[in-house]
Amino acid sequence: MRRVLLAATAFLSLTISGQAALAADDAPEAPYVDDRSSAEAVIRSLYSAINRHEFARAWGYYGDTKPAKDFDSFVKGYDGTDKVEVTTGAISDDGAAGSIFYNVPVAIRATDKSGGEKVFAGCYTLRQVNAQAQAAPPFDPIHIEKGALKPSTADFEAALPPSCGDGPPPPKKDTALEQAKKAFLATYGDQCDKQFLGNEPEVFSIKYKDKDAQPGDPDKEARLFHFSCSAAAYNESSVYYMTDELSEVRQLQFAEPKMDIRYENNNSDGKLLGMSIVGFETTGWAVNSDYDPDTHTITTFDKWRGVGDASDSGTYLFRNGDFSLVQYDVDASYDGQENPQTVVDYNTAP
């Protein structure tokens, strides 16, 4: 078991936060973390010490049972380590004879200096002795009792043990949500306001009957993900993703009429002479948008200037598993009044 542990720990070199860090000589110095307030904090502190090559400190996070036969072997076990990603699962605890034992699921993706990657997974057990029962020094803080990490053939994302000891399994991952978040960041990560990039999207479940459904057929479900992207003086822009039982996550595209608008003397501040649709186009942006779960509609409202007297707005109805344009209004007169004209009206469902 110690051979397995030593082989696994030879690749460990980073904090529990999940971010990769460099252990090479030319890498920035890893942050100093020394926290024994929880089982997770001890593990995080252990890899802070390993990252910083403070192996005596790392050795000190273990109790009487050490991870190698001696300190020199422990240090040599980290030769060749470059970087590592670490994730932890649901922590369980058991009380026994004045102590609390914590079981911590761990998965690790380690990269050596030649670029090779390996995944390890297993459990750490930590012990916290009742502090009030320790009447004389030396004080025994929360420490690692043992750790058993073994090579895993699973991908890093799937390697984490569901539980250790009697711990509860981690919540099931929302695959569609994760796909939508990855797609949003990949497409708009350099376009959206930074303040929105870390926010969770609004998520809606839409239950509906397929147009070919027979009596007694169960409802189908589509899921809608609303991501805020940017906020200007009077317009806020969003993007939407959607998925259902048959299709992958995809970004919604909103149909809009392309307008030919005529003003007196070709001056938009002058009298509006007329406007007509000359075609249609699509956009992935939804301005000042909102989804109404009662009517299953997404509405947009794009102000052409701050007072809102010139604008366009769309209504997109969910039917037959997708959103389609059913109404579009345009207010093209910069006259200080809100007087939109409906240029598209398909409100009657087929």
mmCIF file of C-alpha atoms in Angstrom:
data_model
loop_
_atom_site.group_PDB
_atom_site.id
_atom_site.type_symbol
_atom_site.label_atom_id
_atom_site.label_comp_id
_atom_site.label_asym_id
_atom_site.label_seq_id
_atom_site.Cartn_x
_atom_site.Cartn_y
_atom_site.Cartn_z
ATOM 1 C CA MET A 1 0.000 0.000 0.000
ATOM 2 C CA ARG A 2 2.851 2.392 0.827
ATOM 3 C CA ARG A 3 4.387 1.770 -2.603
ATOM 4 C CA VAL A 4 1.079 2.700 -4.230
ATOM 5 C CA LEU A 5 0.785 5.800 -2.078
ATOM 6 C CA LEU A 6 4.341 6.897 -2.811
ATOM 7 C CA ALA A 7 3.905 6.370 -6.541
ATOM 8 C CA ALA A 8 0.723 8.398 -6.503
ATOM 9 C CA THR A 9 2.012 11.214 -4.338
ATOM 10 C CA ALA A 10 5.066 11.564 -6.551
ATOM 11 C CA PHE A 11 2.916 13.526 -8.944
ATOM 12 C CA LEU A 12 1.173 15.801 -6.476
ATOM 13 C CA SER A 13 2.146 19.440 -6.435
ATOM 14 C CA LEU A 14 -0.778 21.820 -6.098
ATOM 15 C CA THR A 15 -3.511 23.272 -4.019
ATOM 16 C CA ILE A 16 -6.886 21.666 -3.601
ATOM 17 C CA SER A 17 -8.468 24.575 -5.491
ATOM 18 C CA GLY A 18 -8.381 22.699 -8.791
ATOM 19 C CA GLN A 19 -6.021 25.117 -10.530
ATOM 20 C CA ALA A 20 -2.826 23.748 -12.017
ATOM 21 C CA ALA A 21 0.427 25.205 -10.714
ATOM 22 C CA LEU A 22 3.974 24.943 -11.901
ATOM 23 C CA ALA A 23 6.608 23.316 -9.754
ATOM 24 C CA ALA A 24 9.450 24.080 -12.118
ATOM 25 C CA ASP A 25 12.257 26.403 -11.074
ATOM 26 C CA ASP A 26 11.067 29.169 -13.407
ATOM 27 C CA ALA A 27 7.449 29.081 -12.160
ATOM 28 C CA PRO A 28 5.995 31.754 -9.863
ATOM 29 C CA GLU A 29 6.205 30.831 -6.204
ATOM 30 C CA ALA A 30 3.075 29.060 -5.006
ATOM 31 C CA PRO A 31 1.078 30.810 -2.260
ATOM 32 C CA TYR A 32 1.772 29.852 1.327
ATOM 33 C CA VAL A 33 -1.201 28.107 2.892
ATOM 34 C CA ASP A 34 -1.042 26.606 6.382
ATOM 35 C CA ASP A 35 -4.570 25.904 7.608
ATOM 36 C CA ARG A 36 -5.700 23.105 9.897
ATOM 37 C CA SER A 37 -9.263 24.322 10.437
ATOM 38 C CA SER A 38 -10.834 21.488 8.406
ATOM 39 C CA ALA A 39 -9.956 18.257 6.648
ATOM 40 C CA GLU A 40 -10.095 19.937 3.235
ATOM 41 C CA ALA A 41 -7.873 22.763 4.523
ATOM 42 C CA VAL A 42 -5.219 20.302 5.685
ATOM 43 C CA ILE A 43 -5.122 18.681 2.246
ATOM 44 C CA ARG A 44 -4.881 22.121 0.644
ATOM 45 C CA SER A 45 -2.049 23.032 3.015
ATOM 46 C CA LEU A 46 -0.237 19.793 2.259
ATOM 47 C CA TYR A 47 -0.044 20.610 -1.431
ATOM 48 C CA SER A 48 0.847 24.214 -0.738
ATOM 49 C CA ALA A 49 3.909 22.882 1.081
ATOM 50 C CA ILE A 50 4.722 20.439 -1.720
ATOM 51 C CA ASN A 51 4.372 23.163 -4.337
ATOM 52 C CA ARG A 52 6.802 25.360 -2.444
ATOM 53 C CA HIS A 53 9.211 22.425 -1.850
ATOM 54 C CA GLU A 54 8.692 22.852 1.877
ATOM 55 C CA PHE A 55 8.773 19.119 2.423
ATOM 56 C CA ALA A 56 9.371 19.256 6.169
ATOM 57 C CA ARG A 57 6.102 21.195 6.478
ATOM 58 C CA ALA A 58 4.352 18.700 4.200
ATOM 59 C CA TRP A 59 5.698 15.807 6.297
ATOM 60 C CA GLY A 60 4.262 17.514 9.375
ATOM 61 C CA TYR A 61 0.666 17.272 8.161
ATOM 62 C CA TYR A 62 0.824 13.504 8.699
ATOM 63 C CA GLY A 63 0.335 11.828 12.062
ATOM 64 C CA ASP A 64 2.354 8.898 13.379
ATOM 65 C CA THR A 65 1.797 6.958 10.162
ATOM 66 C CA LYS A 66 3.942 8.614 7.512
ATOM 67 C CA PRO A 67 3.534 8.344 3.718
ATOM 68 C CA ALA A 68 7.050 6.925 3.164
ATOM 69 C CA LYS A 69 9.601 4.849 5.111
ATOM 70 C CA ASP A 70 11.643 7.949 5.883
ATOM 71 C CA PHE A 71 11.785 11.685 5.108
ATOM 72 C CA ASP A 72 14.422 11.345 2.357
ATOM 73 C CA SER A 73 12.276 8.838 0.479
ATOM 74 C CA PHE A 74 9.312 11.174 0.828
ATOM 75 C CA VAL A 75 11.257 14.050 -0.726
ATOM 76 C CA LYS A 76 12.630 11.910 -3.574
ATOM 77 C CA GLY A 77 9.088 10.814 -4.365
ATOM 78 C CA TYR A 78 8.403 14.243 -5.852
ATOM 79 C CA ASP A 79 11.288 14.260 -8.327
ATOM 80 C CA GLY A 80 9.921 14.960 -11.809
ATOM 81 C CA THR A 81 6.636 16.535 -10.715
ATOM 82 C CA ASP A 82 5.588 19.482 -12.869
ATOM 83 C CA LYS A 83 1.919 20.250 -12.227
ATOM 84 C CA VAL A 84 -1.246 18.644 -10.931
ATOM 85 C CA GLU A 85 -4.988 19.249 -10.760
ATOM 86 C CA VAL A 86 -6.819 18.075 -7.676
ATOM 87 C CA THR A 87 -10.510 17.739 -6.947
ATOM 88 C CA THR A 88 -12.266 16.543 -3.802
ATOM 89 C CA GLY A 89 -15.672 15.004 -3.220
ATOM 90 C CA ALA A 90 -18.213 14.878 -0.417
ATOM 91 C CA ILE A 91 -16.448 14.570 2.952
ATOM 92 C CA SER A 92 -17.852 12.222 5.598
ATOM 93 C CA ASP A 93 -16.964 12.042 9.281
ATOM 94 C CA ASP A 94 -17.199 9.451 12.065
ATOM 95 C CA GLY A 95 -16.749 9.991 15.792
ATOM 96 C CA ALA A 96 -14.868 7.455 17.890
ATOM 97 C CA ALA A 97 -13.182 7.586 21.337
ATOM 98 C CA GLY A 98 -12.689 11.328 21.556
ATOM 99 C CA SER A 99 -11.719 11.756 17.903
ATOM 100 C CA ILE A 100 -13.391 12.616 14.641
ATOM 101 C CA PHE A 101 -12.231 10.802 11.509
ATOM 102 C CA TYR A 102 -12.791 12.477 8.132
ATOM 103 C CA ASN A 103 -12.899 10.607 4.841
ATOM 104 C CA VAL A 104 -12.024 12.718 1.798
ATOM 105 C CA PRO A 105 -12.521 11.464 -1.802
ATOM 106 C CA VAL A 106 -9.724 12.720 -4.072
ATOM 107 C CA ALA A 107 -8.946 12.568 -7.786
ATOM 108 C CA ILE A 108 -5.718 13.868 -9.273
ATOM 109 C CA ARG A 109 -4.481 14.574 -12.797
ATOM 110 C CA ALA A 110 -0.706 14.850 -12.643
ATOM 111 C CA THR A 111 1.705 16.007 -15.337
ATOM 112 C CA ASP A 112 5.387 15.208 -15.129
ATOM 113 C CA LYS A 113 8.196 17.320 -16.548
ATOM 114 C CA SER A 114 8.145 15.412 -19.845
ATOM 115 C CA GLY A 115 4.455 16.288 -20.362
ATOM 116 C CA GLY A 116 3.031 12.882 -19.506
ATOM 117 C CA GLU A 117 -0.263 12.805 -17.647
ATOM 118 C CA LYS A 118 -1.581 10.297 -15.142
ATOM 119 C CA VAL A 119 -4.795 10.158 -13.139
ATOM 120 C CA PHE A 120 -4.958 8.879 -9.579
ATOM 121 C CA ALA A 121 -7.965 8.488 -7.328
ATOM 122 C CA GLY A 122 -8.690 7.328 -3.826
ATOM 123 C CA CYS A 123 -9.365 8.465 -0.280
ATOM 124 C CA TYR A 124 -7.599 10.333 2.496
ATOM 125 C CA THR A 125 -8.440 9.728 6.141
ATOM 126 C CA LEU A 126 -7.784 12.538 8.622
ATOM 127 C CA ARG A 127 -8.114 12.573 12.400
ATOM 128 C CA GLN A 128 -9.089 15.371 14.750
ATOM 129 C CA VAL A 129 -8.455 14.626 18.424
ATOM 130 C CA ASN A 130 -10.744 16.439 20.854
ATOM 131 C CA ALA A 131 -8.829 19.614 21.705
ATOM 132 C CA GLN A 132 -10.432 19.968 25.146
ATOM 133 C CA ALA A 133 -9.136 16.533 26.112
ATOM 134 C CA GLN A 134 -5.526 17.517 25.358
ATOM 135 C CA ALA A 135 -4.411 18.924 28.685
ATOM 136 C CA ALA A 136 -0.644 18.911 28.153
ATOM 137 C CA PRO A 137 1.663 19.652 25.203
ATOM 138 C CA PRO A 138 2.495 18.781 22.532
ATOM 139 C CA PHE A 139 -0.861 19.613 20.990
ATOM 140 C CA ASP A 140 -2.082 17.156 18.349
ATOM 141 C CA PRO A 141 -3.853 19.104 15.554
ATOM 142 C CA ILE A 142 -5.981 17.695 12.764
ATOM 143 C CA HIS A 143 -3.677 15.482 10.687
ATOM 144 C CA ILE A 144 -3.593 12.933 7.903
ATOM 145 C CA GLU A 145 -3.840 9.376 9.139
ATOM 146 C CA LYS A 146 -3.468 7.716 5.756
ATOM 147 C CA GLY A 147 -3.993 8.188 2.051
ATOM 148 C CA ALA A 148 -4.549 5.522 -0.580
ATOM 149 C CA LEU A 149 -4.350 6.826 -4.148
ATOM 150 C CA LYS A 150 -4.239 4.398 -7.044
ATOM 151 C CA PRO A 151 -3.823 4.869 -10.796
ATOM 152 C CA SER A 152 -7.163 5.311 -12.558
ATOM 153 C CA THR A 153 -8.041 4.554 -16.172
ATOM 154 C CA ALA A 154 -10.986 6.982 -16.041
ATOM 155 C CA ASP A 155 -10.813 10.527 -17.292
ATOM 156 C CA PHE A 156 -9.977 13.043 -14.603
ATOM 157 C CA GLU A 157 -13.533 14.411 -14.592
ATOM 158 C CA ALA A 158 -14.944 10.927 -13.952
ATOM 159 C CA ALA A 159 -12.275 9.498 -11.650
ATOM 160 C CA LEU A 160 -13.427 11.011 -8.356
ATOM 161 C CA PRO A 161 -14.748 8.275 -6.013
ATOM 162 C CA PRO A 162 -18.452 8.773 -5.296
ATOM 163 C CA SER A 163 -17.770 8.570 -1.560
ATOM 164 C CA CYS A 164 -15.336 7.343 1.070
ATOM 165 C CA GLY A 165 -16.442 5.542 4.187
ATOM 166 C CA ASP A 166 -20.086 6.310 4.868
ATOM 167 C CA GLY A 167 -19.979 9.658 3.089
ATOM 168 C CA PRO A 168 -22.813 10.774 0.831
ATOM 169 C CA PRO A 169 -22.191 10.603 -2.904
ATOM 170 C CA PRO A 170 -21.570 13.950 -4.577
ATOM 171 C CA PRO A 171 -24.524 15.526 -6.356
ATOM 172 C CA LYS A 172 -25.002 14.337 -9.893
ATOM 173 C CA LYS A 173 -23.413 16.664 -12.397
ATOM 174 C CA ASP A 174 -25.717 18.665 -14.620
ATOM 175 C CA THR A 175 -24.102 17.739 -17.933
ATOM 176 C CA ALA A 176 -26.251 20.051 -20.066
ATOM 177 C CA LEU A 177 -25.568 23.010 -17.782
ATOM 178 C CA GLU A 178 -21.828 22.351 -17.874
ATOM 179 C CA GLN A 179 -21.918 22.129 -21.681
ATOM 180 C CA ALA A 180 -23.796 25.421 -21.905
ATOM 181 C CA LYS A 181 -21.337 27.155 -19.575
ATOM 182 C CA LYS A 182 -18.345 25.867 -21.538
ATOM 183 C CA ALA A 183 -19.900 26.959 -24.839
ATOM 184 C CA PHE A 184 -20.677 30.412 -23.443
ATOM 185 C CA LEU A 185 -17.153 30.954 -22.113
ATOM 186 C CA ALA A 186 -15.541 29.612 -25.272
ATOM 187 C CA THR A 187 -17.575 31.900 -27.536
ATOM 188 C CA TYR A 188 -18.044 35.010 -25.412
ATOM 189 C CA GLY A 189 -15.303 34.845 -22.780
ATOM 190 C CA ASP A 190 -13.421 37.712 -24.434
ATOM 191 C CA GLN A 191 -16.531 39.706 -25.390
ATOM 192 C CA CYS A 192 -18.646 39.890 -22.255
ATOM 193 C CA ASP A 193 -18.150 42.061 -19.185
ATOM 194 C CA LYS A 194 -15.892 40.284 -16.715
ATOM 195 C CA GLN A 195 -18.420 40.831 -13.932
ATOM 196 C CA PHE A 196 -20.851 38.457 -15.659
ATOM 197 C CA LEU A 197 -18.497 35.659 -16.705
ATOM 198 C CA GLY A 198 -18.483 33.965 -13.316
ATOM 199 C CA ASN A 199 -22.243 34.182 -12.782
ATOM 200 C CA GLU A 200 -24.462 31.152 -13.026
ATOM 201 C CA PRO A 201 -27.073 31.362 -15.789
ATOM 202 C CA GLU A 202 -30.795 31.366 -15.235
ATOM 203 C CA VAL A 203 -32.067 27.865 -15.994
ATOM 204 C CA PHE A 204 -35.623 27.061 -17.087
ATOM 205 C CA SER A 205 -37.340 23.751 -17.720
ATOM 206 C CA ILE A 206 -39.973 23.763 -20.460
ATOM 207 C CA LYS A 207 -42.403 20.846 -20.536
ATOM 208 C CA TYR A 208 -44.361 20.425 -23.754
ATOM 209 C CA LYS A 209 -46.200 18.008 -26.005
ATOM 210 C CA ASP A 210 -44.657 17.160 -29.347
ATOM 211 C CA LYS A 211 -46.814 18.098 -32.335
ATOM 212 C CA ASP A 212 -47.006 14.407 -33.267
ATOM 213 C CA ALA A 213 -47.731 13.240 -29.711
ATOM 214 C CA GLN A 214 -50.420 10.653 -29.209
ATOM 215 C CA PRO A 215 -52.877 10.642 -26.288
ATOM 216 C CA GLY A 216 -51.089 9.344 -23.225
ATOM 217 C CA ASP A 217 -47.581 10.168 -24.497
ATOM 218 C CA PRO A 218 -45.423 11.730 -21.776
ATOM 219 C CA ASP A 219 -44.353 15.345 -21.882
ATOM 220 C CA LYS A 220 -41.048 16.234 -23.440
ATOM 221 C CA GLU A 221 -38.620 18.606 -21.770
ATOM 222 C CA ALA A 222 -36.441 21.352 -23.155
ATOM 223 C CA ARG A 223 -34.028 23.375 -21.013
ATOM 224 C CA LEU A 224 -33.217 27.025 -21.511
ATOM 225 C CA PHE A 225 -30.051 28.729 -20.204
ATOM 226 C CA HIS A 226 -29.958 32.530 -20.009
ATOM 227 C CA PHE A 227 -26.477 34.122 -19.711
ATOM 228 C CA SER A 228 -26.062 37.837 -19.034
ATOM 229 C CA CYS A 229 -23.181 39.214 -21.081
ATOM 230 C CA SER A 230 -22.863 42.992 -20.994
ATOM 231 C CA ALA A 231 -24.525 46.097 -19.583
ATOM 232 C CA ALA A 232 -24.283 49.503 -21.246
ATOM 233 C CA ALA A 233 -26.024 52.764 -20.366
ATOM 234 C CA TYR A 234 -29.521 51.636 -21.331
ATOM 235 C CA ASN A 235 -29.195 48.225 -22.977
ATOM 236 C CA GLU A 236 -28.219 44.872 -21.491
ATOM 237 C CA SER A 237 -27.183 42.046 -23.796
ATOM 238 C CA SER A 238 -27.678 38.344 -23.171
ATOM 239 C CA VAL A 239 -27.272 35.046 -24.967
ATOM 240 C CA TYR A 240 -29.388 31.927 -24.641
ATOM 241 C CA TYR A 241 -28.619 28.237 -25.015
ATOM 242 C CA MET A 242 -31.114 25.415 -25.251
ATOM 243 C CA THR A 243 -31.134 21.633 -25.251
ATOM 244 C CA ASP A 244 -33.685 18.840 -25.244
ATOM 245 C CA GLU A 245 -33.748 15.068 -25.016
ATOM 246 C CA LEU A 246 -32.592 14.597 -28.595
ATOM 247 C CA SER A 247 -30.190 17.438 -29.358
ATOM 248 C CA GLU A 248 -26.961 18.791 -27.938
ATOM 249 C CA VAL A 249 -26.701 22.190 -26.301
ATOM 250 C CA ARG A 250 -26.964 24.924 -28.937
ATOM 251 C CA GLN A 251 -27.134 28.693 -28.908
ATOM 252 C CA LEU A 252 -30.451 30.269 -29.801
ATOM 253 C CA GLN A 253 -30.551 32.504 -32.853
ATOM 254 C CA PHE A 254 -33.203 35.219 -32.980
ATOM 255 C CA ALA A 255 -34.820 36.134 -36.298
ATOM 256 C CA GLU A 256 -35.197 39.847 -36.969
ATOM 257 C CA PRO A 257 -36.648 41.704 -39.945
ATOM 258 C CA LYS A 258 -34.243 43.880 -41.888
ATOM 259 C CA MET A 259 -35.926 47.241 -42.234
ATOM 260 C CA ASP A 260 -35.831 49.939 -44.906
ATOM 261 C CA ILE A 261 -36.737 53.105 -42.988
ATOM 262 C CA ARG A 262 -37.308 56.417 -44.776
ATOM 263 C CA TYR A 263 -37.242 59.882 -43.174
ATOM 264 C CA GLU A 264 -38.023 63.281 -44.570
ATOM 265 C CA ASN A 265 -34.832 64.794 -45.964
ATOM 266 C CA ASN A 266 -33.044 61.579 -44.960
ATOM 267 C CA ASN A 267 -32.873 62.954 -41.426
ATOM 268 C CA SER A 268 -33.853 60.592 -38.625
ATOM 269 C CA ASP A 269 -34.849 63.586 -36.505
ATOM 270 C CA GLY A 270 -37.360 64.523 -39.174
ATOM 271 C CA LYS A 271 -40.744 63.070 -40.040
ATOM 272 C CA LEU A 272 -40.981 59.304 -40.505
ATOM 273 C CA LEU A 273 -42.190 58.686 -44.047
ATOM 274 C CA GLY A 274 -42.467 54.920 -43.932
ATOM 275 C CA MET A 275 -40.728 51.642 -43.317
ATOM 276 C CA SER A 276 -40.837 48.210 -44.905
ATOM 277 C CA ILE A 277 -39.306 44.795 -44.453
ATOM 278 C CA VAL A 278 -36.677 43.959 -47.073
ATOM 279 C CA GLY A 279 -35.545 40.642 -45.621
ATOM 280 C CA PHE A 280 -34.766 38.740 -42.457
ATOM 281 C CA GLU A 281 -31.566 38.054 -40.558
ATOM 282 C CA THR A 282 -30.599 36.319 -37.309
ATOM 283 C CA THR A 283 -28.560 37.301 -34.298
ATOM 284 C CA GLY A 284 -27.323 35.516 -31.221
ATOM 285 C CA TRP A 285 -27.780 38.616 -29.071
ATOM 286 C CA ALA A 286 -30.919 39.300 -27.055
ATOM 287 C CA VAL A 287 -31.154 42.895 -25.798
ATOM 288 C CA ASN A 288 -33.027 43.738 -22.578
ATOM 289 C CA SER A 289 -34.525 40.280 -22.764
ATOM 290 C CA ASP A 290 -36.743 38.250 -20.498
ATOM 291 C CA TYR A 291 -38.186 34.741 -20.520
ATOM 292 C CA ASP A 292 -41.755 34.294 -19.272
ATOM 293 C CA PRO A 293 -42.295 30.688 -18.107
ATOM 294 C CA ASP A 294 -46.085 31.148 -18.111
ATOM 295 C CA THR A 295 -46.355 32.126 -21.774
ATOM 296 C CA HIS A 296 -43.176 30.342 -22.916
ATOM 297 C CA THR A 297 -41.961 33.490 -24.636
ATOM 298 C CA ILE A 298 -38.677 35.360 -24.829
ATOM 299 C CA THR A 299 -39.061 39.094 -25.339
ATOM 300 C CA THR A 300 -36.416 41.592 -26.407
ATOM 301 C CA PHE A 301 -36.431 45.385 -26.308
ATOM 302 C CA ASP A 302 -33.579 47.274 -27.953
ATOM 303 C CA LYS A 303 -33.529 50.992 -27.210
ATOM 304 C CA TRP A 304 -32.017 53.035 -30.021
ATOM 305 C CA ARG A 305 -31.367 55.803 -27.534
ATOM 306 C CA GLY A 306 -31.751 56.253 -23.804
ATOM 307 C CA VAL A 307 -35.192 57.811 -23.655
ATOM 308 C CA GLY A 308 -36.633 54.804 -25.454
ATOM 309 C CA ASP A 309 -38.664 56.773 -27.990
ATOM 310 C CA ALA A 310 -36.993 54.807 -30.812
ATOM 311 C CA SER A 311 -36.594 51.072 -30.471
ATOM 312 C CA ASP A 312 -37.355 47.614 -31.747
ATOM 313 C CA SER A 313 -38.773 44.678 -29.831
ATOM 314 C CA GLY A 314 -39.393 41.023 -30.559
ATOM 315 C CA THR A 315 -41.510 38.242 -29.109
ATOM 316 C CA TYR A 316 -40.324 34.650 -29.599
ATOM 317 C CA LEU A 317 -42.722 31.839 -28.761
ATOM 318 C CA PHE A 318 -41.681 28.308 -27.825
ATOM 319 C CA ARG A 319 -43.670 25.765 -29.814
ATOM 320 C CA ASN A 320 -42.896 22.375 -31.306
ATOM 321 C CA GLY A 321 -39.582 22.260 -29.462
ATOM 322 C CA ASP A 322 -38.097 25.580 -30.576
ATOM 323 C CA PHE A 323 -38.493 29.345 -30.371
ATOM 324 C CA SER A 324 -39.789 31.270 -33.357
ATOM 325 C CA LEU A 325 -40.505 34.915 -34.028
ATOM 326 C CA VAL A 326 -44.202 35.721 -33.635
ATOM 327 C CA GLN A 327 -44.206 39.489 -33.279
ATOM 328 C CA TYR A 328 -41.832 42.329 -34.035
ATOM 329 C CA ASP A 329 -42.456 45.995 -33.309
ATOM 330 C CA VAL A 330 -40.431 48.960 -34.505
ATOM 331 C CA ASP A 331 -40.571 52.519 -33.248
ATOM 332 C CA ALA A 332 -38.469 54.427 -35.758
ATOM 333 C CA SER A 333 -39.632 57.966 -34.946
ATOM 334 C CA TYR A 334 -37.334 59.986 -32.722
ATOM 335 C CA ASP A 335 -40.236 62.122 -31.514
ATOM 336 C CA GLY A 336 -40.058 61.735 -27.748
ATOM 337 C CA GLN A 337 -43.050 59.363 -27.766
ATOM 338 C CA GLU A 338 -43.264 55.590 -27.548
ATOM 339 C CA ASN A 339 -45.364 54.706 -30.585
ATOM 340 C CA PRO A 340 -44.165 51.397 -32.042
ATOM 341 C CA GLN A 341 -45.671 49.800 -35.124
ATOM 342 C CA THR A 342 -46.098 46.057 -35.447
ATOM 343 C CA VAL A 343 -44.258 44.929 -38.577
ATOM 344 C CA VAL A 344 -44.421 41.138 -37.980
ATOM 345 C CA ASP A 345 -47.428 39.369 -36.500
ATOM 346 C CA TYR A 346 -47.552 35.573 -36.396
ATOM 347 C CA ASN A 347 -49.196 35.261 -33.009
ATOM 348 C CA THR A 348 -51.681 32.646 -34.119
ATOM 349 C CA ALA A 349 -50.117 29.260 -33.515
ATOM 350 C CA PRO A 350 -50.335 26.769 -36.402
#
